[in-house]
mmCIF file of C-alpha atoms and ligand atoms in Angstrom:
data_model
loop_
_atom_site.group_PDB
_atom_site.id
_atom_site.type_symbol
_atom_site.label_atom_id
_atom_site.label_comp_id
_atom_site.label_asym_id
_atom_site.label_seq_id
_atom_site.Cartn_x
_atom_site.Cartn_y
_atom_site.Cartn_z
ATOM 1 C CA MET Y 1 -0.309 -62.171 40.212
ATOM 2 C CA THR Y 2 -3.719 -61.674 38.578
ATOM 3 C CA GLU Y 3 -6.224 -59.578 40.460
ATOM 4 C CA SER Y 4 -9.327 -61.623 41.355
ATOM 5 C CA ARG Y 5 -12.503 -60.465 39.746
ATOM 6 C CA SER Y 6 -15.666 -59.614 41.638
ATOM 7 C CA ARG Y 7 -18.486 -62.131 41.512
ATOM 8 C CA VAL Y 8 -21.922 -61.063 40.396
ATOM 9 C CA TRP Y 9 -25.162 -63.034 40.657
ATOM 10 C CA LEU Y 10 -27.524 -62.653 37.682
ATOM 11 C CA ALA Y 11 -30.842 -63.880 39.098
ATOM 12 C CA ARG Y 12 -32.673 -64.331 35.772
ATOM 13 C CA PRO Y 13 -31.624 -64.912 32.172
ATOM 14 C CA LEU Y 14 -32.137 -61.315 30.951
ATOM 15 C CA PHE Y 15 -31.304 -60.478 27.277
ATOM 16 C CA ALA Y 16 -27.979 -62.287 26.998
ATOM 17 C CA ASP Y 17 -26.595 -59.731 24.521
ATOM 18 C CA ILE Y 18 -27.055 -56.979 27.138
ATOM 19 C CA SER Y 19 -26.423 -58.770 30.430
ATOM 20 C CA GLY Y 20 -23.334 -60.305 28.771
ATOM 21 C CA ARG Y 21 -21.633 -56.944 29.295
ATOM 22 C CA LEU Y 22 -21.226 -57.970 32.922
ATOM 23 C CA ASP Y 23 -18.767 -60.677 31.812
ATOM 24 C CA GLU Y 24 -16.309 -57.991 30.695
ATOM 25 C CA HIS Y 25 -15.821 -56.997 34.355
ATOM 26 C CA PHE Y 26 -16.987 -59.797 36.601
ATOM 27 C CA ASP Y 27 -17.319 -63.532 37.101
ATOM 28 C CA VAL Y 28 -21.011 -63.930 36.545
ATOM 29 C CA ILE Y 29 -23.053 -66.633 38.246
ATOM 30 C CA ARG Y 30 -26.205 -67.177 36.193
ATOM 31 C CA SER Y 31 -29.237 -68.967 37.570
ATOM 32 C CA GLU Y 32 -32.983 -69.408 37.202
ATOM 33 C CA PRO Y 33 -35.463 -70.330 39.951
ATOM 34 C CA ALA Y 34 -36.733 -73.874 39.805
ATOM 35 C CA GLY Y 35 -40.307 -72.643 40.139
ATOM 36 C CA GLU Y 36 -41.719 -69.158 39.715
ATOM 37 C CA ARG Y 37 -39.595 -67.666 42.482
ATOM 38 C CA TYR Y 38 -36.496 -68.380 44.522
ATOM 39 C CA THR Y 39 -36.976 -69.231 48.167
ATOM 40 C CA SER Y 40 -35.429 -66.943 50.731
ATOM 41 C CA GLN Y 41 -32.772 -69.638 51.414
ATOM 42 C CA GLU Y 42 -31.908 -69.910 47.729
ATOM 43 C CA ILE Y 43 -31.435 -66.155 47.472
ATOM 44 C CA ALA Y 44 -29.251 -66.174 50.611
ATOM 45 C CA ALA Y 45 -27.127 -69.002 49.139
ATOM 46 C CA HIS Y 46 -26.629 -67.110 45.878
ATOM 47 C CA LEU Y 47 -25.667 -63.945 47.711
ATOM 48 C CA THR Y 48 -23.214 -65.599 50.139
ATOM 49 C CA ASN Y 49 -20.176 -65.210 47.911
ATOM 50 C CA ALA Y 50 -21.413 -62.439 45.569
ATOM 51 C CA HIS Y 51 -20.065 -58.873 45.457
ATOM 52 C CA GLY Y 52 -23.039 -57.733 43.411
ATOM 53 C CA ALA Y 53 -26.447 -58.934 42.273
ATOM 54 C CA LEU Y 54 -28.757 -58.064 39.399
ATOM 55 C CA VAL Y 55 -32.325 -58.950 40.340
ATOM 56 C CA THR Y 56 -35.940 -58.354 39.283
ATOM 57 C CA LEU Y 57 -38.888 -57.183 41.374
ATOM 58 C CA VAL Y 58 -39.855 -60.683 42.440
ATOM 59 C CA GLU Y 59 -36.570 -61.330 44.245
ATOM 60 C CA ARG Y 60 -37.195 -60.181 47.802
ATOM 61 C CA ILE Y 61 -34.004 -59.270 49.657
ATOM 62 C CA GLY Y 62 -33.861 -58.222 53.281
ATOM 63 C CA ALA Y 63 -31.920 -58.885 56.450
ATOM 64 C CA ALA Y 64 -32.397 -62.679 56.283
ATOM 65 C CA GLU Y 65 -31.183 -62.940 52.689
ATOM 66 C CA ILE Y 66 -28.029 -60.881 53.292
ATOM 67 C CA ALA Y 67 -27.160 -62.451 56.701
ATOM 68 C CA THR Y 68 -24.235 -64.414 55.229
ATOM 69 C CA ALA Y 69 -23.509 -62.077 52.281
ATOM 70 C CA SER Y 70 -20.415 -60.510 53.779
ATOM 71 C CA LYS Y 71 -18.924 -59.437 50.415
ATOM 72 C CA LEU Y 72 -22.120 -57.971 48.932
ATOM 73 C CA ARG Y 73 -21.681 -54.310 47.901
ATOM 74 C CA ALA Y 74 -24.394 -53.632 45.329
ATOM 75 C CA VAL Y 75 -27.842 -54.799 44.280
ATOM 76 C CA ALA Y 76 -29.193 -53.539 40.960
ATOM 77 C CA ASN Y 77 -32.953 -53.899 40.636
ATOM 78 C CA VAL Y 78 -34.378 -54.161 37.132
ATOM 79 C CA ALA Y 79 -37.463 -52.101 38.001
ATOM 80 C CA VAL Y 80 -38.265 -48.559 39.004
ATOM 81 C CA GLY Y 81 -40.105 -49.755 42.160
ATOM 82 C CA TYR Y 82 -37.920 -51.288 44.841
ATOM 83 C CA ASP Y 83 -40.326 -52.383 47.527
ATOM 84 C CA ASN Y 84 -38.901 -55.910 47.057
ATOM 85 C CA LEU Y 85 -35.664 -54.691 48.695
ATOM 86 C CA ASP Y 86 -35.349 -53.768 52.360
ATOM 87 C CA ILE Y 87 -33.537 -50.497 51.831
ATOM 88 C CA PRO Y 88 -32.726 -49.756 55.528
ATOM 89 C CA ALA Y 89 -31.395 -53.320 56.022
ATOM 90 C CA LEU Y 90 -29.220 -53.167 52.888
ATOM 91 C CA GLY Y 91 -28.113 -49.590 53.594
ATOM 92 C CA GLU Y 92 -27.064 -50.451 57.128
ATOM 93 C CA ARG Y 93 -24.681 -53.003 55.666
ATOM 94 C CA GLY Y 94 -23.326 -50.426 53.161
ATOM 95 C CA ILE Y 95 -24.933 -52.154 50.165
ATOM 96 C CA VAL Y 96 -25.775 -49.750 47.317
ATOM 97 C CA VAL Y 97 -29.193 -50.281 45.749
ATOM 98 C CA THR Y 98 -30.045 -49.003 42.285
ATOM 99 C CA ASN Y 99 -33.246 -48.972 40.164
ATOM 100 C CA THR Y 100 -34.207 -48.233 36.535
ATOM 101 C CA PRO Y 101 -36.213 -44.997 36.328
ATOM 102 C CA ASP Y 102 -36.823 -42.856 33.230
ATOM 103 C CA VAL Y 103 -36.373 -45.552 30.603
ATOM 104 C CA LEU Y 104 -39.791 -47.046 31.413
ATOM 105 C CA THR Y 105 -41.809 -43.886 32.007
ATOM 106 C CA GLU Y 106 -43.492 -43.536 28.628
ATOM 107 C CA THR Y 107 -44.191 -47.266 28.126
ATOM 108 C CA THR Y 108 -45.759 -47.484 31.606
ATOM 109 C CA ALA Y 109 -47.836 -44.378 31.014
ATOM 110 C CA ASP Y 110 -49.056 -45.886 27.714
ATOM 111 C CA LEU Y 111 -50.278 -49.014 29.497
ATOM 112 C CA GLY Y 112 -51.941 -46.900 32.178
ATOM 113 C CA PHE Y 113 -53.863 -45.151 29.458
ATOM 114 C CA ALA Y 114 -54.704 -48.408 27.694
ATOM 115 C CA LEU Y 115 -56.169 -49.776 30.914
ATOM 116 C CA LEU Y 116 -58.093 -46.545 31.470
ATOM 117 C CA LEU Y 117 -59.652 -46.660 27.987
ATOM 118 C CA ALA Y 118 -60.315 -50.383 28.177
ATOM 119 C CA ALA Y 119 -62.014 -50.158 31.564
ATOM 120 C CA ALA Y 120 -63.993 -46.953 30.989
ATOM 121 C CA ARG Y 121 -65.195 -48.018 27.508
ATOM 122 C CA ARG Y 122 -65.670 -51.688 28.547
ATOM 123 C CA ILE Y 123 -63.470 -52.977 25.746
ATOM 124 C CA THR Y 124 -62.386 -56.353 27.168
ATOM 125 C CA GLU Y 125 -65.887 -56.967 28.518
ATOM 126 C CA ALA Y 126 -67.333 -56.224 25.069
ATOM 127 C CA GLU Y 127 -64.893 -58.524 23.328
ATOM 128 C CA ARG Y 128 -65.641 -61.382 25.717
ATOM 129 C CA TRP Y 129 -69.384 -60.837 25.193
ATOM 130 C CA LEU Y 130 -68.937 -60.923 21.438
ATOM 131 C CA ARG Y 131 -66.791 -64.045 21.497
ATOM 132 C CA GLU Y 132 -69.314 -65.771 23.740
ATOM 133 C CA GLY Y 133 -71.819 -65.328 20.863
ATOM 134 C CA GLN Y 134 -74.043 -62.988 22.820
ATOM 135 C CA TRP Y 135 -74.190 -60.336 20.051
ATOM 136 C CA ARG Y 136 -77.462 -61.301 18.365
ATOM 137 C CA SER Y 137 -78.656 -57.864 17.216
ATOM 138 C CA TRP Y 138 -77.291 -54.339 17.348
ATOM 139 C CA SER Y 139 -78.871 -52.342 20.120
ATOM 140 C CA PHE Y 140 -78.658 -48.745 21.085
ATOM 141 C CA ASP Y 141 -77.794 -49.271 24.756
ATOM 142 C CA THR Y 142 -75.403 -52.161 24.553
ATOM 143 C CA LEU Y 143 -72.303 -51.870 26.756
ATOM 144 C CA LEU Y 144 -72.565 -48.177 27.517
ATOM 145 C CA GLY Y 145 -69.342 -46.894 29.065
ATOM 146 C CA HIS Y 146 -68.015 -43.568 30.286
ATOM 147 C CA ASP Y 147 -66.134 -40.962 28.272
ATOM 148 C CA LEU Y 148 -62.532 -39.929 28.721
ATOM 149 C CA HIS Y 149 -62.901 -36.688 26.742
ATOM 150 C CA GLY Y 150 -64.348 -33.849 28.769
ATOM 151 C CA SER Y 151 -63.936 -35.795 32.025
ATOM 152 C CA THR Y 152 -61.771 -35.196 35.085
ATOM 153 C CA LEU Y 153 -58.713 -37.405 35.522
ATOM 154 C CA GLY Y 154 -57.303 -37.778 39.013
ATOM 155 C CA ILE Y 155 -53.713 -38.903 39.418
ATOM 156 C CA LEU Y 156 -52.491 -40.121 42.774
ATOM 157 C CA GLY Y 157 -48.686 -39.968 42.748
ATOM 158 C CA MET Y 158 -47.270 -37.373 40.376
ATOM 159 C CA GLY Y 159 -43.742 -38.643 39.738
ATOM 160 C CA ARG Y 160 -42.404 -39.256 36.251
ATOM 161 C CA ILE Y 161 -45.073 -41.815 35.345
ATOM 162 C CA GLY Y 162 -47.932 -39.727 36.732
ATOM 163 C CA GLN Y 163 -46.653 -36.778 34.707
ATOM 164 C CA GLY Y 164 -46.543 -38.965 31.607
ATOM 165 C CA ILE Y 165 -50.199 -39.886 32.164
ATOM 166 C CA ALA Y 166 -51.088 -36.201 32.622
ATOM 167 C CA ARG Y 167 -49.426 -35.250 29.342
ATOM 168 C CA ARG Y 168 -51.419 -37.928 27.525
ATOM 169 C CA ALA Y 169 -54.636 -36.694 29.177
ATOM 170 C CA THR Y 170 -54.299 -33.261 27.545
ATOM 171 C CA GLY Y 171 -54.530 -34.941 24.110
ATOM 172 C CA PHE Y 172 -57.756 -36.636 25.206
ATOM 173 C CA GLY Y 173 -59.320 -33.314 26.271
ATOM 174 C CA MET Y 174 -59.383 -34.256 29.956
ATOM 175 C CA ARG Y 175 -58.997 -31.934 32.967
ATOM 176 C CA THR Y 176 -56.262 -33.283 35.277
ATOM 177 C CA LEU Y 177 -56.106 -33.036 39.057
ATOM 178 C CA TYR Y 178 -53.380 -34.652 41.043
ATOM 179 C CA HIS Y 179 -52.346 -35.367 44.579
ATOM 180 C CA ASN Y 180 -48.732 -35.844 45.594
ATOM 181 C CA ARG Y 181 -46.854 -35.649 48.893
ATOM 182 C CA THR Y 182 -45.188 -32.518 47.588
ATOM 183 C CA ARG Y 183 -46.680 -30.120 45.119
ATOM 184 C CA LEU Y 184 -44.826 -29.965 41.757
ATOM 185 C CA PRO Y 185 -43.090 -26.780 40.644
ATOM 186 C CA GLU Y 186 -45.465 -24.487 38.787
ATOM 187 C CA ALA Y 187 -43.618 -24.941 35.492
ATOM 188 C CA VAL Y 188 -44.156 -28.717 35.674
ATOM 189 C CA GLU Y 189 -47.825 -28.254 36.590
ATOM 190 C CA ARG Y 190 -48.198 -25.991 33.562
ATOM 191 C CA ASP Y 191 -46.457 -28.500 31.288
ATOM 192 C CA CYS Y 192 -48.745 -31.289 32.532
ATOM 193 C CA ARG Y 193 -51.795 -28.985 32.709
ATOM 194 C CA ALA Y 194 -52.513 -30.448 36.142
ATOM 195 C CA ARG Y 195 -53.768 -28.887 39.354
ATOM 196 C CA HIS Y 196 -52.737 -30.032 42.826
ATOM 197 C CA VAL Y 197 -55.589 -30.908 45.209
ATOM 198 C CA GLY Y 198 -55.966 -32.673 48.544
ATOM 199 C CA PHE Y 199 -56.412 -36.450 48.635
ATOM 200 C CA ALA Y 200 -60.098 -36.238 49.681
ATOM 201 C CA GLU Y 201 -60.894 -33.762 46.884
ATOM 202 C CA LEU Y 202 -59.134 -35.935 44.337
ATOM 203 C CA LEU Y 203 -61.330 -38.887 45.250
ATOM 204 C CA VAL Y 204 -64.520 -36.862 45.077
ATOM 205 C CA GLN Y 205 -63.760 -35.012 41.816
ATOM 206 C CA ALA Y 206 -62.189 -37.730 39.693
ATOM 207 C CA ASP Y 207 -64.211 -39.351 36.925
ATOM 208 C CA HIS Y 208 -61.197 -41.634 36.482
ATOM 209 C CA LEU Y 209 -58.574 -42.158 39.138
ATOM 210 C CA LEU Y 210 -55.124 -43.434 38.227
ATOM 211 C CA LEU Y 211 -52.654 -44.708 40.857
ATOM 212 C CA ALA Y 212 -48.986 -44.104 40.130
ATOM 213 C CA LEU Y 213 -47.455 -43.790 43.575
ATOM 214 C CA PRO Y 214 -44.709 -45.838 45.232
ATOM 215 C CA TYR Y 215 -45.712 -48.630 47.603
ATOM 216 C CA SER Y 216 -44.659 -48.301 51.254
ATOM 217 C CA PRO Y 217 -46.179 -49.115 54.645
ATOM 218 C CA GLN Y 218 -47.683 -45.593 54.517
ATOM 219 C CA THR Y 219 -49.412 -46.147 51.158
ATOM 220 C CA ARG Y 220 -50.597 -49.702 51.818
ATOM 221 C CA HIS Y 221 -54.393 -49.822 51.287
ATOM 222 C CA ILE Y 222 -54.559 -46.054 50.837
ATOM 223 C CA ILE Y 223 -57.454 -46.895 48.518
ATOM 224 C CA ASP Y 224 -59.635 -48.686 51.082
ATOM 225 C CA ALA Y 225 -63.414 -48.973 51.532
ATOM 226 C CA ALA Y 226 -63.610 -45.421 52.912
ATOM 227 C CA ALA Y 227 -61.669 -43.960 50.000
ATOM 228 C CA LEU Y 228 -63.741 -45.895 47.470
ATOM 229 C CA ALA Y 229 -66.922 -44.670 49.114
ATOM 230 C CA ARG Y 230 -65.913 -41.068 48.347
ATOM 231 C CA MET Y 231 -65.502 -41.822 44.646
ATOM 232 C CA LYS Y 232 -68.260 -41.340 42.073
ATOM 233 C CA PRO Y 233 -70.227 -44.529 41.315
ATOM 234 C CA THR Y 234 -69.536 -43.828 37.624
ATOM 235 C CA ALA Y 235 -65.770 -43.614 38.180
ATOM 236 C CA THR Y 236 -62.959 -45.850 36.886
ATOM 237 C CA LEU Y 237 -59.935 -46.839 39.006
ATOM 238 C CA VAL Y 238 -56.658 -47.825 37.358
ATOM 239 C CA ASN Y 239 -53.707 -49.228 39.299
ATOM 240 C CA ILE Y 240 -50.285 -49.448 37.616
ATOM 241 C CA ALA Y 241 -48.302 -48.943 40.845
ATOM 242 C CA ARG Y 242 -48.344 -51.888 43.281
ATOM 243 C CA GLY Y 243 -51.257 -54.129 44.234
ATOM 244 C CA GLY Y 244 -50.909 -53.436 47.970
ATOM 245 C CA ILE Y 245 -51.980 -49.817 47.466
ATOM 246 C CA VAL Y 246 -55.563 -50.955 47.013
ATOM 247 C CA ASP Y 247 -57.710 -53.001 49.421
ATOM 248 C CA GLU Y 248 -58.707 -55.472 46.718
ATOM 249 C CA LEU Y 249 -61.612 -56.989 48.636
ATOM 250 C CA ALA Y 250 -63.140 -53.542 49.171
ATOM 251 C CA LEU Y 251 -62.556 -52.768 45.480
ATOM 252 C CA ALA Y 252 -64.241 -55.994 44.346
ATOM 253 C CA ASP Y 253 -67.169 -55.262 46.617
ATOM 254 C CA ALA Y 254 -67.549 -51.704 45.262
ATOM 255 C CA LEU Y 255 -67.393 -53.009 41.670
ATOM 256 C CA ALA Y 256 -69.835 -55.830 42.290
ATOM 257 C CA HIS Y 257 -72.415 -53.530 43.924
ATOM 258 C CA GLY Y 258 -72.375 -50.598 41.520
ATOM 259 C CA ARG Y 259 -70.458 -48.227 43.822
ATOM 260 C CA LEU Y 260 -67.681 -47.971 41.203
ATOM 261 C CA ALA Y 261 -68.151 -48.426 37.460
ATOM 262 C CA ALA Y 262 -64.971 -50.141 36.410
ATOM 263 C CA ALA Y 263 -61.333 -50.827 37.203
ATOM 264 C CA GLY Y 264 -58.151 -51.585 35.287
ATOM 265 C CA LEU Y 265 -55.465 -53.422 37.259
ATOM 266 C CA ASP Y 266 -51.923 -54.336 36.233
ATOM 267 C CA VAL Y 267 -50.727 -55.189 39.766
ATOM 268 C CA TYR Y 268 -52.050 -57.349 42.629
ATOM 269 C CA GLU Y 269 -51.277 -57.651 46.307
ATOM 270 C CA GLY Y 270 -50.585 -61.419 46.083
ATOM 271 C CA GLU Y 271 -49.395 -61.598 42.484
ATOM 272 C CA PRO Y 272 -49.169 -63.774 40.534
ATOM 273 C CA ALA Y 273 -52.294 -64.872 42.408
ATOM 274 C CA VAL Y 274 -55.379 -62.744 41.581
ATOM 275 C CA ARG Y 275 -58.268 -62.752 44.007
ATOM 276 C CA PRO Y 276 -61.250 -64.832 42.819
ATOM 277 C CA GLU Y 277 -63.511 -61.928 43.781
ATOM 278 C CA LEU Y 278 -61.790 -59.848 41.068
ATOM 279 C CA LEU Y 279 -61.611 -62.643 38.530
ATOM 280 C CA ALA Y 280 -65.373 -63.126 38.813
ATOM 281 C CA LEU Y 281 -66.140 -59.549 37.765
ATOM 282 C CA ARG Y 282 -66.755 -58.384 34.221
ATOM 283 C CA ASN Y 283 -66.140 -54.700 34.928
ATOM 284 C CA VAL Y 284 -62.466 -55.079 35.707
ATOM 285 C CA VAL Y 285 -59.665 -55.302 33.120
ATOM 286 C CA LEU Y 286 -56.802 -57.455 34.424
ATOM 287 C CA THR Y 287 -53.291 -57.521 33.016
ATOM 288 C CA PRO Y 288 -50.326 -59.488 34.496
ATOM 289 C CA HIS Y 289 -47.937 -56.701 35.626
ATOM 290 C CA ILE Y 290 -46.901 -55.761 32.097
ATOM 291 C CA ALA Y 291 -46.853 -51.932 32.310
ATOM 292 C CA SER Y 292 -43.218 -51.625 31.223
ATOM 293 C CA ALA Y 293 -43.293 -54.731 29.037
ATOM 294 C CA SER Y 294 -42.375 -53.472 25.581
ATOM 295 C CA LEU Y 295 -39.320 -55.090 24.052
ATOM 296 C CA GLY Y 296 -37.445 -51.798 23.694
ATOM 297 C CA THR Y 297 -38.178 -50.715 27.227
ATOM 298 C CA ARG Y 298 -37.364 -54.033 28.875
ATOM 299 C CA ARG Y 299 -34.045 -54.060 26.989
ATOM 300 C CA ALA Y 300 -33.348 -50.476 28.139
ATOM 301 C CA MET Y 301 -34.099 -51.451 31.720
ATOM 302 C CA VAL Y 302 -31.646 -54.346 31.657
ATOM 303 C CA SER Y 303 -29.016 -52.105 30.065
ATOM 304 C CA LEU Y 304 -29.454 -49.456 32.741
ATOM 305 C CA ALA Y 305 -29.324 -52.024 35.560
ATOM 306 C CA VAL Y 306 -26.091 -53.406 34.055
ATOM 307 C CA ASP Y 307 -24.593 -49.926 33.891
ATOM 308 C CA ASN Y 308 -25.626 -49.344 37.484
ATOM 309 C CA LEU Y 309 -24.039 -52.541 38.741
ATOM 310 C CA ILE Y 310 -20.802 -52.046 36.800
ATOM 311 C CA ALA Y 311 -20.492 -48.519 38.203
ATOM 312 C CA ALA Y 312 -21.513 -49.488 41.731
ATOM 313 C CA LEU Y 313 -18.766 -52.119 41.814
ATOM 314 C CA GLY Y 314 -16.175 -49.577 40.760
ATOM 315 C CA CYS Y 315 -15.812 -50.430 37.040
ATOM 316 C CA GLY Y 316 -16.582 -48.729 33.724
ATOM 317 C CA PRO Y 317 -16.732 -45.045 32.860
ATOM 318 C CA ARG Y 318 -18.992 -44.164 35.834
ATOM 319 C CA ALA Y 319 -16.952 -46.176 38.360
ATOM 320 C CA GLY Y 320 -18.158 -45.365 41.857
ATOM 321 C CA ARG Y 321 -20.980 -43.157 40.524
ATOM 322 C CA PRO Y 322 -23.890 -45.418 39.549
ATOM 323 C CA PRO Y 323 -26.583 -43.325 37.882
ATOM 324 C CA ASN Y 324 -29.588 -44.486 39.895
ATOM 325 C CA VAL Y 325 -28.807 -44.992 43.563
ATOM 326 C CA VAL Y 326 -31.960 -45.220 45.694
ATOM 327 C CA ASN Y 327 -30.694 -45.558 49.232
ATOM 328 C CA PRO Y 328 -30.071 -42.303 51.005
ATOM 329 C CA GLY Y 329 -26.565 -41.504 52.106
ATOM 330 C CA PHE Y 330 -24.964 -42.804 48.913
ATOM 331 C CA ILE Y 331 -23.653 -40.730 46.072
ATOM 332 C CA GLY Y 332 -25.589 -40.525 42.825
ATOM 333 C CA ASN Y 333 -29.164 -39.558 42.052
ATOM 334 C CA ARG Y 334 -31.918 -39.763 44.624
ATOM 335 C CA PRO Y 335 -35.380 -41.202 44.009
ATOM 336 C CA GLY Y 336 -37.404 -38.658 42.038
ATOM 337 C CA ALA Y 337 -34.287 -36.866 40.913
HETATM 338 C C1 GLV X 1 -42.469 -52.338 37.631
HETATM 339 O O1 GLV X 1 -43.442 -52.559 38.262
HETATM 340 C C2 GLV X 1 -41.379 -51.532 38.065
HETATM 341 O O2 GLV X 1 -41.355 -51.106 39.226
HETATM 342 O O3 GLV X 1 -40.473 -51.292 37.231
#
């Protein structure tokens, strides 16, 4: 009698040469949403008979989506953030959740720095102005921005990506302050040349503030009107974490009324929708959630998610020991490990 193979749902067509490794171990159900996203009902239907799922950050899975998924044992997220997954609900049902840290750290830090430079030095605004044919003569005070060198960089959230930003800042001659729930070991602070300060001090001191913290109910709108009011009117704000961390209406208001110089945003609370109040502003650089989007890194993320799923479902060389488990109580690495 042949042993029946586990069934795995592959929610998006992700690099067939890499995701094809799943076929060596499982019966793979491949699908694509009809529109931009699956409905909750579609996700539930795909999970009903699946033992595992490989999903991206736009597939939201919680109690409703797993209600009929009695066989589901593992969900591998192709992202470092996992706020799309209801960890307590999945954990309660014994479903292992994994993510893809490390492989995207440097690429994401690069994009954070690109947004910082673009916003502070008004690069996209300048290009639009030039293309609109507004450059009629050279003038001394056209499009004056703010320097990175010699300035103070504030980093909110000093995990792997925040540390990558801090290491880049040393090359730009910046002084780095950071705020994190827990202070980093001294050796890491020395390596990053970064000093831990309180949240309020970070807001007040930063010439440029970069957000690299996980999204949770506790961090939702942590950058609100009150936080923005503490920042320097010459400051730049960059968000490469999750849109919900910033109160976008308060941000748009501060940018429109000269209480903040510029912003660079890669993430939005209602993405892919971007608030018209932000779209109307020239002093904000907007990118469509592409921080980890280099070919090499996106391939590495898929590869890691495939490894995680194979191991979580008891196959391959790491059977039972997936490298990147995020829900507490399971074996494997913990978030931030
Ligand atoms: C991207 O936003 C990720 O969490 O990997």
